PDB file of C-alpha atoms in Angstrom:
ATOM      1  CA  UNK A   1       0.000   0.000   0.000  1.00  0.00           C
ATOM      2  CA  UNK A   2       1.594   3.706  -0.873  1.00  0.00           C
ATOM      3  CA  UNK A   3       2.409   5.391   2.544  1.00  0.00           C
ATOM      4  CA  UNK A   4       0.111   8.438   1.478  1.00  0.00           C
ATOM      5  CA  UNK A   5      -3.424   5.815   1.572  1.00  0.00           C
ATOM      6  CA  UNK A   6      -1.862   4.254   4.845  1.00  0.00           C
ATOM      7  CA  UNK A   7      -1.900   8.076   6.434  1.00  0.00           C
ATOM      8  CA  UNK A   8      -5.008   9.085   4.890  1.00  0.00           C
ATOM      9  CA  UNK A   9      -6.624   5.816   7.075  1.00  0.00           C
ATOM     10  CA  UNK A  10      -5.353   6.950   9.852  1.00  0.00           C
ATOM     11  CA  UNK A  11      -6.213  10.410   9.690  1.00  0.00           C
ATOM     12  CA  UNK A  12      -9.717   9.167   8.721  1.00  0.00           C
ATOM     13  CA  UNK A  13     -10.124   6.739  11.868  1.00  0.00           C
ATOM     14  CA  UNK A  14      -8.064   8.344  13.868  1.00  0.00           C
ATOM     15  CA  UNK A  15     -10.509   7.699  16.464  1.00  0.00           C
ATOM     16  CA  UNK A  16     -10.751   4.423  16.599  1.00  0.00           C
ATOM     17  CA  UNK A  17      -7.044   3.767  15.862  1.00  0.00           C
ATOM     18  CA  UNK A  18      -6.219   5.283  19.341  1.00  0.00           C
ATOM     19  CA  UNK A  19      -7.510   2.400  21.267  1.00  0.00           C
ATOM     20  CA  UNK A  20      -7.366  -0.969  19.876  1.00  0.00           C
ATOM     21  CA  UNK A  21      -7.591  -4.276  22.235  1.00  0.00           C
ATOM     22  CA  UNK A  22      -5.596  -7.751  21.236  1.00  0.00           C
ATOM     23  CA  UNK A  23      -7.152  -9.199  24.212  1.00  0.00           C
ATOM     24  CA  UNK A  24      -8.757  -8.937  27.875  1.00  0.00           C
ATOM     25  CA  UNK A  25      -7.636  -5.803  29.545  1.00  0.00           C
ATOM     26  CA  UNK A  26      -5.349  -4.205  26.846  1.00  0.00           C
ATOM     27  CA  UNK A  27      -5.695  -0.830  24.864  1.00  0.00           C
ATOM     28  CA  UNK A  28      -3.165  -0.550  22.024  1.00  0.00           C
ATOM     29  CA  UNK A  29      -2.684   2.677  19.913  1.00  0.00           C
ATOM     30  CA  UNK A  30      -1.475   4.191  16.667  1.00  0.00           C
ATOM     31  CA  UNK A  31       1.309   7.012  17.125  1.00  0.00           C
ATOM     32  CA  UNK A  32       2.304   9.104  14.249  1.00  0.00           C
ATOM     33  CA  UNK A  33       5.281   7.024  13.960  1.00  0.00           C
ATOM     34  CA  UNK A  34       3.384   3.972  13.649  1.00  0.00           C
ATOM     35  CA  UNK A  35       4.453   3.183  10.204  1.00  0.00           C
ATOM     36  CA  UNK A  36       7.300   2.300   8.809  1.00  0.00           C
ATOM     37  CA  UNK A  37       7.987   2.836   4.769  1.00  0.00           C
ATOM     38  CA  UNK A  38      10.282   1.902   2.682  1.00  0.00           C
ATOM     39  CA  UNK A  39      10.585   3.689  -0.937  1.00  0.00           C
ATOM     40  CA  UNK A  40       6.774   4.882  -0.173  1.00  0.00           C
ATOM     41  CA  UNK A  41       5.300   1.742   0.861  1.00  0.00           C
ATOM     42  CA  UNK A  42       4.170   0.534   3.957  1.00  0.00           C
ATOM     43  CA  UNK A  43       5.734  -2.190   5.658  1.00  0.00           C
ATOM     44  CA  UNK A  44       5.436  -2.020   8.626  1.00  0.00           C
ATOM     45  CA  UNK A  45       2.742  -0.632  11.429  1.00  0.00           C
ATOM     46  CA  UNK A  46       3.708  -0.698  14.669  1.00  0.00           C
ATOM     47  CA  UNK A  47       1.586  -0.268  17.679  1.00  0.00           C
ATOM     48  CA  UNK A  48       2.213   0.345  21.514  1.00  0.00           C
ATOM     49  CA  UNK A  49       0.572   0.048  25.155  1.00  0.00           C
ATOM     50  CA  UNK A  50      -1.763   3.702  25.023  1.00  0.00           C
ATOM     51  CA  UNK A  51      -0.308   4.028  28.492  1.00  0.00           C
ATOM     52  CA  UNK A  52       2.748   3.030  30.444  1.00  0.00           C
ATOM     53  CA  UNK A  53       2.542  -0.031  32.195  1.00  0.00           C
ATOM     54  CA  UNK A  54       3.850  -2.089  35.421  1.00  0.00           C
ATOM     55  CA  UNK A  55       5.908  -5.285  34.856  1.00  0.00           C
ATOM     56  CA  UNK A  56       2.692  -7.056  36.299  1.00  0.00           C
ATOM     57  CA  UNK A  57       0.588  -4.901  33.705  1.00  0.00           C
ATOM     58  CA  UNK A  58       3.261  -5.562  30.598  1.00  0.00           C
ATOM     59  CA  UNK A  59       3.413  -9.670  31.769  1.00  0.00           C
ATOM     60  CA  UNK A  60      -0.382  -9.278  31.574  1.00  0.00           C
ATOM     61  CA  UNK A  61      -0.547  -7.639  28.481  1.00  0.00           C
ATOM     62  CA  UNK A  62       2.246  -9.704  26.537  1.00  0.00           C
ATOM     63  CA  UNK A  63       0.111 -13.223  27.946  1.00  0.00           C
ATOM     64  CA  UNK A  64      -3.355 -11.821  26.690  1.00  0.00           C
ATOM     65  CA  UNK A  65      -2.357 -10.367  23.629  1.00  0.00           C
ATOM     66  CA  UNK A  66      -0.521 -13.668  22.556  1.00  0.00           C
ATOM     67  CA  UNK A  67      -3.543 -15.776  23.281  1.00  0.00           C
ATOM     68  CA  UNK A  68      -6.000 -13.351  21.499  1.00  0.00           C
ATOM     69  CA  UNK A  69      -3.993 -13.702  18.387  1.00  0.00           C
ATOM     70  CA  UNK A  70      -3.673 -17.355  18.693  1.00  0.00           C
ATOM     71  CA  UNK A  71      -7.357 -17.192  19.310  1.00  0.00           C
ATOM     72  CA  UNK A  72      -7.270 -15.623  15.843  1.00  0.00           C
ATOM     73  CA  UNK A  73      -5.782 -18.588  14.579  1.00  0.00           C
ATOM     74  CA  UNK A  74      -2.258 -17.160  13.853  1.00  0.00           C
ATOM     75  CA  UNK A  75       0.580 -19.699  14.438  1.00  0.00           C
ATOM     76  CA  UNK A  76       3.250 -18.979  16.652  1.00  0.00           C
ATOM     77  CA  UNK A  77       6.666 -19.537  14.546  1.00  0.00           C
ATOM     78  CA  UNK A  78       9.091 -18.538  17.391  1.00  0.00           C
ATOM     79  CA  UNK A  79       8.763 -17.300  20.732  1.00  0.00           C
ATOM     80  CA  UNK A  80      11.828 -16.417  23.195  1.00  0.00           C
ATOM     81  CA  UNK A  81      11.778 -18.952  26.702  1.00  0.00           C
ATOM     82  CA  UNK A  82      10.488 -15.852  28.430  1.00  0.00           C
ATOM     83  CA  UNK A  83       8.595 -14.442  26.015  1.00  0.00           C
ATOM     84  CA  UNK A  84       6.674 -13.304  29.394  1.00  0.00           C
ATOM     85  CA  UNK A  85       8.625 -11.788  31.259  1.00  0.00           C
ATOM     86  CA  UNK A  86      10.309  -8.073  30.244  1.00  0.00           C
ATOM     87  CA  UNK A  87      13.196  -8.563  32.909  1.00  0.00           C
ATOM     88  CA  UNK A  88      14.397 -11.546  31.254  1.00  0.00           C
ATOM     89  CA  UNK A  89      13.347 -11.345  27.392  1.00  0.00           C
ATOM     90  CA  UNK A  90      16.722 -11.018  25.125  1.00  0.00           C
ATOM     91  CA  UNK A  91      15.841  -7.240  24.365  1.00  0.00           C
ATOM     92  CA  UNK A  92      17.312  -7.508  20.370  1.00  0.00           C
ATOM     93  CA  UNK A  93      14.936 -10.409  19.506  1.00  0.00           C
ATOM     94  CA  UNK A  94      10.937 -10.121  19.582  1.00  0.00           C
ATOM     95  CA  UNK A  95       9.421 -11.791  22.348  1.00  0.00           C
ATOM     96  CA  UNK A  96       6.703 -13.979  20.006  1.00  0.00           C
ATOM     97  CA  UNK A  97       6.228 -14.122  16.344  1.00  0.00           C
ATOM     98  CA  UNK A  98       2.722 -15.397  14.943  1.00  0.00           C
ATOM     99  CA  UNK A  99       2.418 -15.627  10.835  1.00  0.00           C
ATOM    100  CA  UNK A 100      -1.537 -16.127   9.703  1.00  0.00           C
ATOM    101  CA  UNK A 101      -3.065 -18.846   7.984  1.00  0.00           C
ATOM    102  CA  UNK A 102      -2.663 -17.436   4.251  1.00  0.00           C
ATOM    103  CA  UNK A 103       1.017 -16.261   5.014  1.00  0.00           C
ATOM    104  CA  UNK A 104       0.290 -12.535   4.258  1.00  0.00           C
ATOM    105  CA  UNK A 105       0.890 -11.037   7.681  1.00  0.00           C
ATOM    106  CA  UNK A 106       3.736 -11.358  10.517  1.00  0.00           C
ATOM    107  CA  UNK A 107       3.146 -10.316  13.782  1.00  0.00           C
ATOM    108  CA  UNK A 108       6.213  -9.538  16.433  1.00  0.00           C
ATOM    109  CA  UNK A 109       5.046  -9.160  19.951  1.00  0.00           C
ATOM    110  CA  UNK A 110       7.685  -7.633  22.647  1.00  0.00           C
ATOM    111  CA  UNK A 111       8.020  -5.699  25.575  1.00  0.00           C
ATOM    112  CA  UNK A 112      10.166  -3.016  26.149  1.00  0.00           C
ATOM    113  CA  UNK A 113      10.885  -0.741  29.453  1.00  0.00           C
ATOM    114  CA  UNK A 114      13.120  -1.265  32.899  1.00  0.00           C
ATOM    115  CA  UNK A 115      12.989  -0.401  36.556  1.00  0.00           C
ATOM    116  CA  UNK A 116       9.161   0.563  36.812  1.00  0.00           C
ATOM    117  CA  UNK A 117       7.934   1.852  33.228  1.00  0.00           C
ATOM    118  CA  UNK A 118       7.111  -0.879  30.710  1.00  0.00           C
ATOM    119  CA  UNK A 119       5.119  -0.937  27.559  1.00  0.00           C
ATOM    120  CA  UNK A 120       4.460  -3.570  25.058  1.00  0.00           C
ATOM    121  CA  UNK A 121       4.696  -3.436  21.364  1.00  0.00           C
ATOM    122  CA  UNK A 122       2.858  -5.246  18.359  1.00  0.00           C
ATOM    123  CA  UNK A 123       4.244  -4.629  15.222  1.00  0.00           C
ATOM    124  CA  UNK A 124       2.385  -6.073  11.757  1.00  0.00           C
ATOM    125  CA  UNK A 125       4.640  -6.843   8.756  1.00  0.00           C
ATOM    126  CA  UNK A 126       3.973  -7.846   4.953  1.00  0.00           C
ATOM    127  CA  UNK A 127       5.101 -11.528   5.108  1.00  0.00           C
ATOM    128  CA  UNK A 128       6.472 -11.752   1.980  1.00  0.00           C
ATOM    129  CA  UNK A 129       8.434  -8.030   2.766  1.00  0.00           C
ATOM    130  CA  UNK A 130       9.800  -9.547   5.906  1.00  0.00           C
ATOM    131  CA  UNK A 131      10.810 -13.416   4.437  1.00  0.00           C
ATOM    132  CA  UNK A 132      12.890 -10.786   1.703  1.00  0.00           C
ATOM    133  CA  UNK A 133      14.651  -8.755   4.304  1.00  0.00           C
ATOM    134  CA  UNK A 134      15.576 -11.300   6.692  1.00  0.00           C
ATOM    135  CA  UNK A 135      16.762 -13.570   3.726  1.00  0.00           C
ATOM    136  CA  UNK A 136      19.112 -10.305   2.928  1.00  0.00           C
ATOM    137  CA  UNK A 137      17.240  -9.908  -0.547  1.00  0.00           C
TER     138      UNK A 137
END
């Protein structure tokens, strides 16, 4: 999709972009850097906890959001040992990473934050834009 139809939705629905759940007890939202383009495509949304969060709150978030989209039948193709838990996820992997049934869309799921302040992140991907990039093509 060409960046410019990608910021005209979210002007448009601006709204309802600001507080999305993936699951009991979580509210998501768009920022204005939510997407990501590359030579004026999107390729990438990313989303974020509206609000900043307590590692109880993040754990909580990161546990319901993965079994909504599971719920959703996407499959989980990797997911860190504690995927769960912000103190201990490796911080340059994603926590969890679903792909849909059609292979179309990747979702990364990860946490990021220290001491008291945590939020959680969802970021979408073209399937076939990520399987390119991360084969180095």
């Amino acid at each position: 999709m060409p960046i410019d139809d990608a910021k005209a939705i979210l002007n448009k629905n601006s709204k309802t972009l600001k507080k999305l759940s993936f699951g009991n007890g979580t509210n998501y939202s768009f920022r204005n850097r939510s997407f990501v383009e590359r030579d004026n495509k999107l390729v990438s949304i990313n989303i974020w906890s509206k609000q900043n969060l307590t590692l109880l709150e993040a754990t909580n978030y990161l546990k319901n959001t993965r079994s909504h989209f599971e719920s959703q039948n996407y499959k989980v193709v990797y997911a860190q040992e504690n995927w769960s838990n912000p103190n201990l996820i490796m911080k340059n992997l994603p926590g969890v990473r679903f792909v849909d049934e059609d292979k179309t869309v990747l979702i990364e799921l990860y946490p990021r934050g220290q001491g008291t302040v945590y939020n959680v992140f969802v970021t979408f991907y073209n399937y076939d834009w990520f399987i390119k990039r991360a084969s180095g093509k």
